[in-house]
């Protein structure tokens, strides 16, 4: 799987939008962009994924650039409970394909 | 989303004993399950891929005789840490993949193993 680059940490004010960037310049045409988050001492939680179109669900929005070399996860109204490590992963969509976790971005939502 | 459970959530055992961790997909069938290990302040590292009815595939550096994986049904995979040592103390997390067009993985809550 292609590698991703994320900033190690970010702060966000409660109630504001949190925009988490991810670079994946070597992504292949059949690789999807996945986002997971891990709250301290819990298992990772699936957030969203996409191939090339922007995606939105009840948790977040995913914006993928036209060249697919980068993406941004947007939490529209961050709360204190969104404090977590956010992982951006690129992966071929296959049930047998594991996830390769990098360092992620530690998001701290502050009151 | 789909629910994956793990049992126990935390366990303390003595060095030299074996510990079994269960991973269950509660509301879906999972042909493939994955086992990860996470040391403090580090990211998750894949240990092995478990396929129902067949032998697990282990990542390089993971001893298959020490970390026994059994995936006897489409909803249950077990990881047994045999002859545990203090360096095996870690956070063990399983995940299960949906199939049939949906490939996101859902993770269990993790098991904190402490070997004394």
Short mmCIF file of C-alpha atoms in Angstrom, two decimals:
data_model
loop_
_atom_site.label_atom_id
_atom_site.label_comp_id
_atom_site.label_asym_id
_atom_site.label_seq_id
_atom_site.Cartn_x
_atom_site.Cartn_y
_atom_site.Cartn_z
CA UNK A 1 0.00 0.00 0.00
CA UNK A 2 1.12 3.56 -0.66
CA UNK A 3 2.36 5.58 2.28
CA UNK A 4 0.70 8.65 3.72
CA UNK A 5 2.05 11.74 5.44
CA UNK A 6 0.15 13.52 8.19
CA UNK A 7 1.11 16.27 10.64
CA UNK A 8 1.87 14.69 14.02
CA UNK A 9 -0.47 16.97 15.96
CA UNK A 10 -3.10 19.67 15.60
CA UNK A 11 -5.24 21.77 17.91
CA UNK A 12 -8.80 22.86 17.27
CA UNK A 13 -11.22 25.00 19.25
CA UNK A 14 -14.43 23.34 20.34
CA UNK A 15 -17.27 24.10 17.96
CA UNK A 16 -14.98 25.02 15.09
CA UNK A 17 -14.27 22.90 12.06
CA UNK A 18 -11.25 20.62 12.26
CA UNK A 19 -9.45 20.14 8.94
CA UNK A 20 -6.98 17.27 8.97
CA UNK A 21 -4.69 17.02 5.92
CA UNK A 22 -3.11 13.92 4.44
CA UNK A 23 -0.62 13.56 1.61
CA UNK A 24 -0.60 10.38 -0.46
CA UNK A 25 1.36 11.38 -3.53
CA UNK A 26 2.11 7.80 -4.61
CA UNK A 27 -1.46 6.54 -4.44
CA UNK A 28 -2.42 4.05 -7.14
CA UNK A 29 -5.52 4.27 -9.29
CA UNK A 30 -7.28 1.45 -7.47
CA UNK A 31 -6.45 2.58 -3.93
CA UNK A 32 -9.05 4.20 -1.73
CA UNK A 33 -8.43 6.78 0.98
CA UNK A 34 -9.63 5.62 4.40
CA UNK A 35 -9.83 7.56 7.64
CA UNK A 36 -9.95 6.00 11.09
CA UNK A 37 -9.57 7.51 14.52
CA UNK A 38 -8.46 6.06 17.82
CA UNK A 39 -9.56 7.51 21.10
CA UNK A 40 -7.18 6.73 23.93
CA UNK A 41 -7.15 3.06 24.96
CA UNK A 42 -9.88 2.09 22.50
CA UNK A 43 -9.90 0.27 19.18
CA UNK A 44 -9.84 2.39 16.01
CA UNK A 45 -13.16 3.67 14.71
CA UNK A 46 -13.98 3.82 11.01
CA UNK A 47 -14.86 7.33 9.87
CA UNK A 48 -15.12 7.53 6.10
CA UNK A 49 -13.51 6.46 2.85
CA UNK A 50 -13.49 7.52 -0.78
CA UNK A 51 -11.90 6.92 -4.15
CA UNK A 52 -11.98 10.24 -5.99
CA UNK A 53 -15.25 11.96 -5.27
CA UNK A 54 -15.84 13.94 -2.11
CA UNK A 55 -17.76 12.02 0.50
CA UNK A 56 -19.88 13.02 3.47
CA UNK A 57 -21.50 11.05 6.25
CA UNK A 58 -22.85 11.77 9.71
CA UNK A 59 -19.36 11.95 11.17
CA UNK A 60 -17.28 13.87 8.67
CA UNK A 61 -16.56 15.00 5.13
CA UNK A 62 -13.71 13.79 2.97
CA UNK A 63 -12.29 16.08 0.32
CA UNK A 64 -9.96 14.45 -2.20
CA UNK A 65 -7.97 16.61 -4.62
CA UNK A 66 -8.50 16.10 -8.31
CA UNK A 67 -5.06 14.51 -8.74
CA UNK A 68 -5.77 12.32 -5.67
CA UNK A 69 -2.40 13.12 -4.19
CA UNK A 70 -3.87 14.58 -1.02
CA UNK A 71 -7.06 14.69 0.97
CA UNK A 72 -8.61 16.50 3.91
CA UNK A 73 -10.87 15.11 6.59
CA UNK A 74 -13.28 17.71 7.91
CA UNK A 75 -15.04 17.47 11.25
CA UNK A 76 -17.56 20.31 10.84
CA UNK A 77 -18.15 21.10 14.50
CA UNK A 78 -15.46 19.57 16.67
CA UNK A 79 -16.33 18.55 20.21
CA UNK A 80 -14.11 17.53 23.10
CA UNK A 81 -15.01 13.91 22.35
CA UNK A 82 -13.34 14.22 18.96
CA UNK A 83 -9.94 14.39 20.66
CA UNK A 84 -8.14 11.36 19.22
CA UNK A 85 -5.42 10.17 16.87
CA UNK A 86 -6.65 10.31 13.28
CA UNK A 87 -5.18 7.91 10.75
CA UNK A 88 -5.24 8.38 6.98
CA UNK A 89 -4.68 5.11 5.12
CA UNK A 90 -4.66 4.26 1.44
CA UNK A 91 -5.65 0.76 0.50
CA UNK A 92 -7.00 -1.38 -2.29
CA UNK A 93 -10.63 -2.22 -1.56
CA UNK A 94 -10.51 -5.88 -0.71
CA UNK A 95 -11.94 -7.61 2.34
CA UNK A 96 -8.71 -9.54 2.72
CA UNK A 97 -6.55 -6.45 2.65
CA UNK A 98 -5.15 -5.28 5.96
CA UNK A 99 -4.79 -1.68 7.06
CA UNK A 100 -1.30 -0.22 7.43
CA UNK A 101 -1.28 2.40 10.15
CA UNK A 102 1.20 5.26 10.10
CA UNK A 103 1.78 7.76 12.86
CA UNK A 104 -1.50 9.62 12.41
CA UNK A 105 -2.42 13.10 13.61
CA UNK A 106 -3.13 13.67 17.27
CA UNK A 107 -6.05 16.11 17.31
CA UNK A 108 -6.61 17.99 20.53
CA UNK A 109 -9.95 19.77 20.75
CA UNK A 110 -9.78 22.53 23.31
CA UNK A 111 -12.65 24.31 25.09
CA UNK B 1 -21.69 0.48 11.88
CA UNK B 2 -20.91 -3.18 12.48
CA UNK B 3 -19.98 -4.26 15.99
CA UNK B 4 -16.92 -6.25 16.98
CA UNK B 5 -16.40 -7.38 20.55
CA UNK B 6 -13.32 -8.62 22.38
CA UNK B 7 -13.01 -10.57 25.58
CA UNK B 8 -11.48 -10.00 28.01
CA UNK B 9 -10.98 -6.24 27.95
CA UNK B 10 -7.97 -6.53 30.20
CA UNK B 11 -6.04 -9.44 31.66
CA UNK B 12 -3.09 -9.83 33.97
CA UNK B 13 -1.20 -13.09 33.88
CA UNK B 14 2.00 -14.52 35.25
CA UNK B 15 5.04 -15.09 33.10
CA UNK B 16 5.00 -18.53 31.48
CA UNK B 17 1.23 -18.90 31.36
CA UNK B 18 -1.01 -18.74 28.29
CA UNK B 19 -3.80 -16.29 27.63
CA UNK B 20 -6.66 -16.55 25.14
CA UNK B 21 -8.33 -13.48 23.64
CA UNK B 22 -11.63 -13.78 21.77
CA UNK B 23 -12.79 -11.58 18.94
CA UNK B 24 -16.41 -11.75 17.78
CA UNK B 25 -18.32 -10.05 15.01
CA UNK B 26 -21.73 -9.54 16.58
CA UNK B 27 -24.00 -8.60 13.71
CA UNK B 28 -22.22 -9.75 10.59
CA UNK B 29 -20.17 -12.63 9.27
CA UNK B 30 -16.49 -12.00 8.75
CA UNK B 31 -14.55 -14.22 6.43
CA UNK B 32 -11.39 -12.35 7.34
CA UNK B 33 -10.27 -11.05 10.71
CA UNK B 34 -7.06 -9.27 11.59
CA UNK B 35 -5.02 -9.13 14.76
CA UNK B 36 -3.00 -6.03 15.64
CA UNK B 37 -0.70 -5.16 18.52
CA UNK B 38 -0.07 -1.69 19.86
CA UNK B 39 2.69 -0.74 22.29
CA UNK B 40 2.42 2.48 24.33
CA UNK B 41 2.63 5.66 22.25
CA UNK B 42 3.05 3.66 19.05
CA UNK B 43 0.80 2.93 16.12
CA UNK B 44 -0.99 -0.35 15.46
CA UNK B 45 1.10 -3.11 13.95
CA UNK B 46 -0.51 -5.99 12.08
CA UNK B 47 0.35 -9.38 13.57
CA UNK B 48 -1.65 -11.76 11.42
CA UNK B 49 -4.53 -12.20 9.04
CA UNK B 50 -7.06 -14.85 9.97
CA UNK B 51 -9.30 -16.54 7.44
CA UNK B 52 -12.19 -18.74 8.48
CA UNK B 53 -11.39 -22.40 8.10
CA UNK B 54 -7.75 -21.96 7.12
CA UNK B 55 -4.41 -21.22 8.70
CA UNK B 56 -3.58 -17.67 9.64
CA UNK B 57 -1.01 -15.65 7.73
CA UNK B 58 1.56 -14.10 10.04
CA UNK B 59 3.55 -10.94 9.44
CA UNK B 60 7.30 -11.09 9.40
CA UNK B 61 8.75 -11.28 12.87
CA UNK B 62 5.59 -12.63 14.52
CA UNK B 63 6.08 -16.14 15.89
CA UNK B 64 3.20 -18.36 14.84
CA UNK B 65 3.94 -20.89 17.58
CA UNK B 66 3.76 -18.21 20.22
CA UNK B 67 0.68 -16.39 18.94
CA UNK B 68 -1.82 -19.10 18.04
CA UNK B 69 -4.77 -17.96 15.98
CA UNK B 70 -7.93 -19.95 15.41
CA UNK B 71 -10.79 -18.78 13.20
CA UNK B 72 -13.24 -21.61 13.59
CA UNK B 73 -16.39 -19.77 12.55
CA UNK B 74 -17.45 -16.72 10.57
CA UNK B 75 -18.04 -14.77 13.78
CA UNK B 76 -15.21 -15.86 16.07
CA UNK B 77 -11.43 -15.66 15.98
CA UNK B 78 -9.18 -16.34 18.95
CA UNK B 79 -5.61 -15.31 19.70
CA UNK B 80 -3.70 -17.34 22.28
CA UNK B 81 -0.48 -15.90 23.63
CA UNK B 82 1.47 -18.96 24.76
CA UNK B 83 4.14 -18.89 27.44
CA UNK B 84 3.66 -15.17 27.88
CA UNK B 85 6.57 -12.98 28.94
CA UNK B 86 6.60 -9.37 30.17
CA UNK B 87 7.63 -8.15 26.72
CA UNK B 88 4.32 -9.50 25.39
CA UNK B 89 2.49 -6.94 27.49
CA UNK B 90 0.61 -4.83 24.99
CA UNK B 91 -2.76 -3.72 23.67
CA UNK B 92 -4.15 -6.39 21.33
CA UNK B 93 -6.85 -5.33 18.89
CA UNK B 94 -8.79 -7.37 16.37
CA UNK B 95 -10.73 -6.21 13.37
CA UNK B 96 -13.19 -7.82 11.01
CA UNK B 97 -13.82 -6.92 7.42
CA UNK B 98 -17.21 -6.71 5.82
CA UNK B 99 -17.40 -8.33 2.43
CA UNK B 100 -19.82 -8.22 -0.44
CA UNK B 101 -18.97 -4.76 -1.70
CA UNK B 102 -18.24 -3.10 1.64
CA UNK B 103 -14.62 -3.42 2.67
CA UNK B 104 -14.16 -1.16 5.62
CA UNK B 105 -12.80 -2.89 8.71
CA UNK B 106 -14.43 -2.63 12.09
CA UNK B 107 -12.31 -2.89 15.20
CA UNK B 108 -12.88 -4.42 18.57
CA UNK B 109 -12.34 -2.37 21.73
CA UNK B 110 -8.98 -4.02 22.40
CA UNK B 111 -7.53 -6.21 25.14
CA UNK B 112 -4.90 -4.88 27.49
CA UNK B 113 -2.52 -7.71 28.39
CA UNK B 114 -0.11 -7.30 31.29
CA UNK B 115 2.36 -10.08 31.98
CA UNK B 116 3.99 -9.97 35.42
#
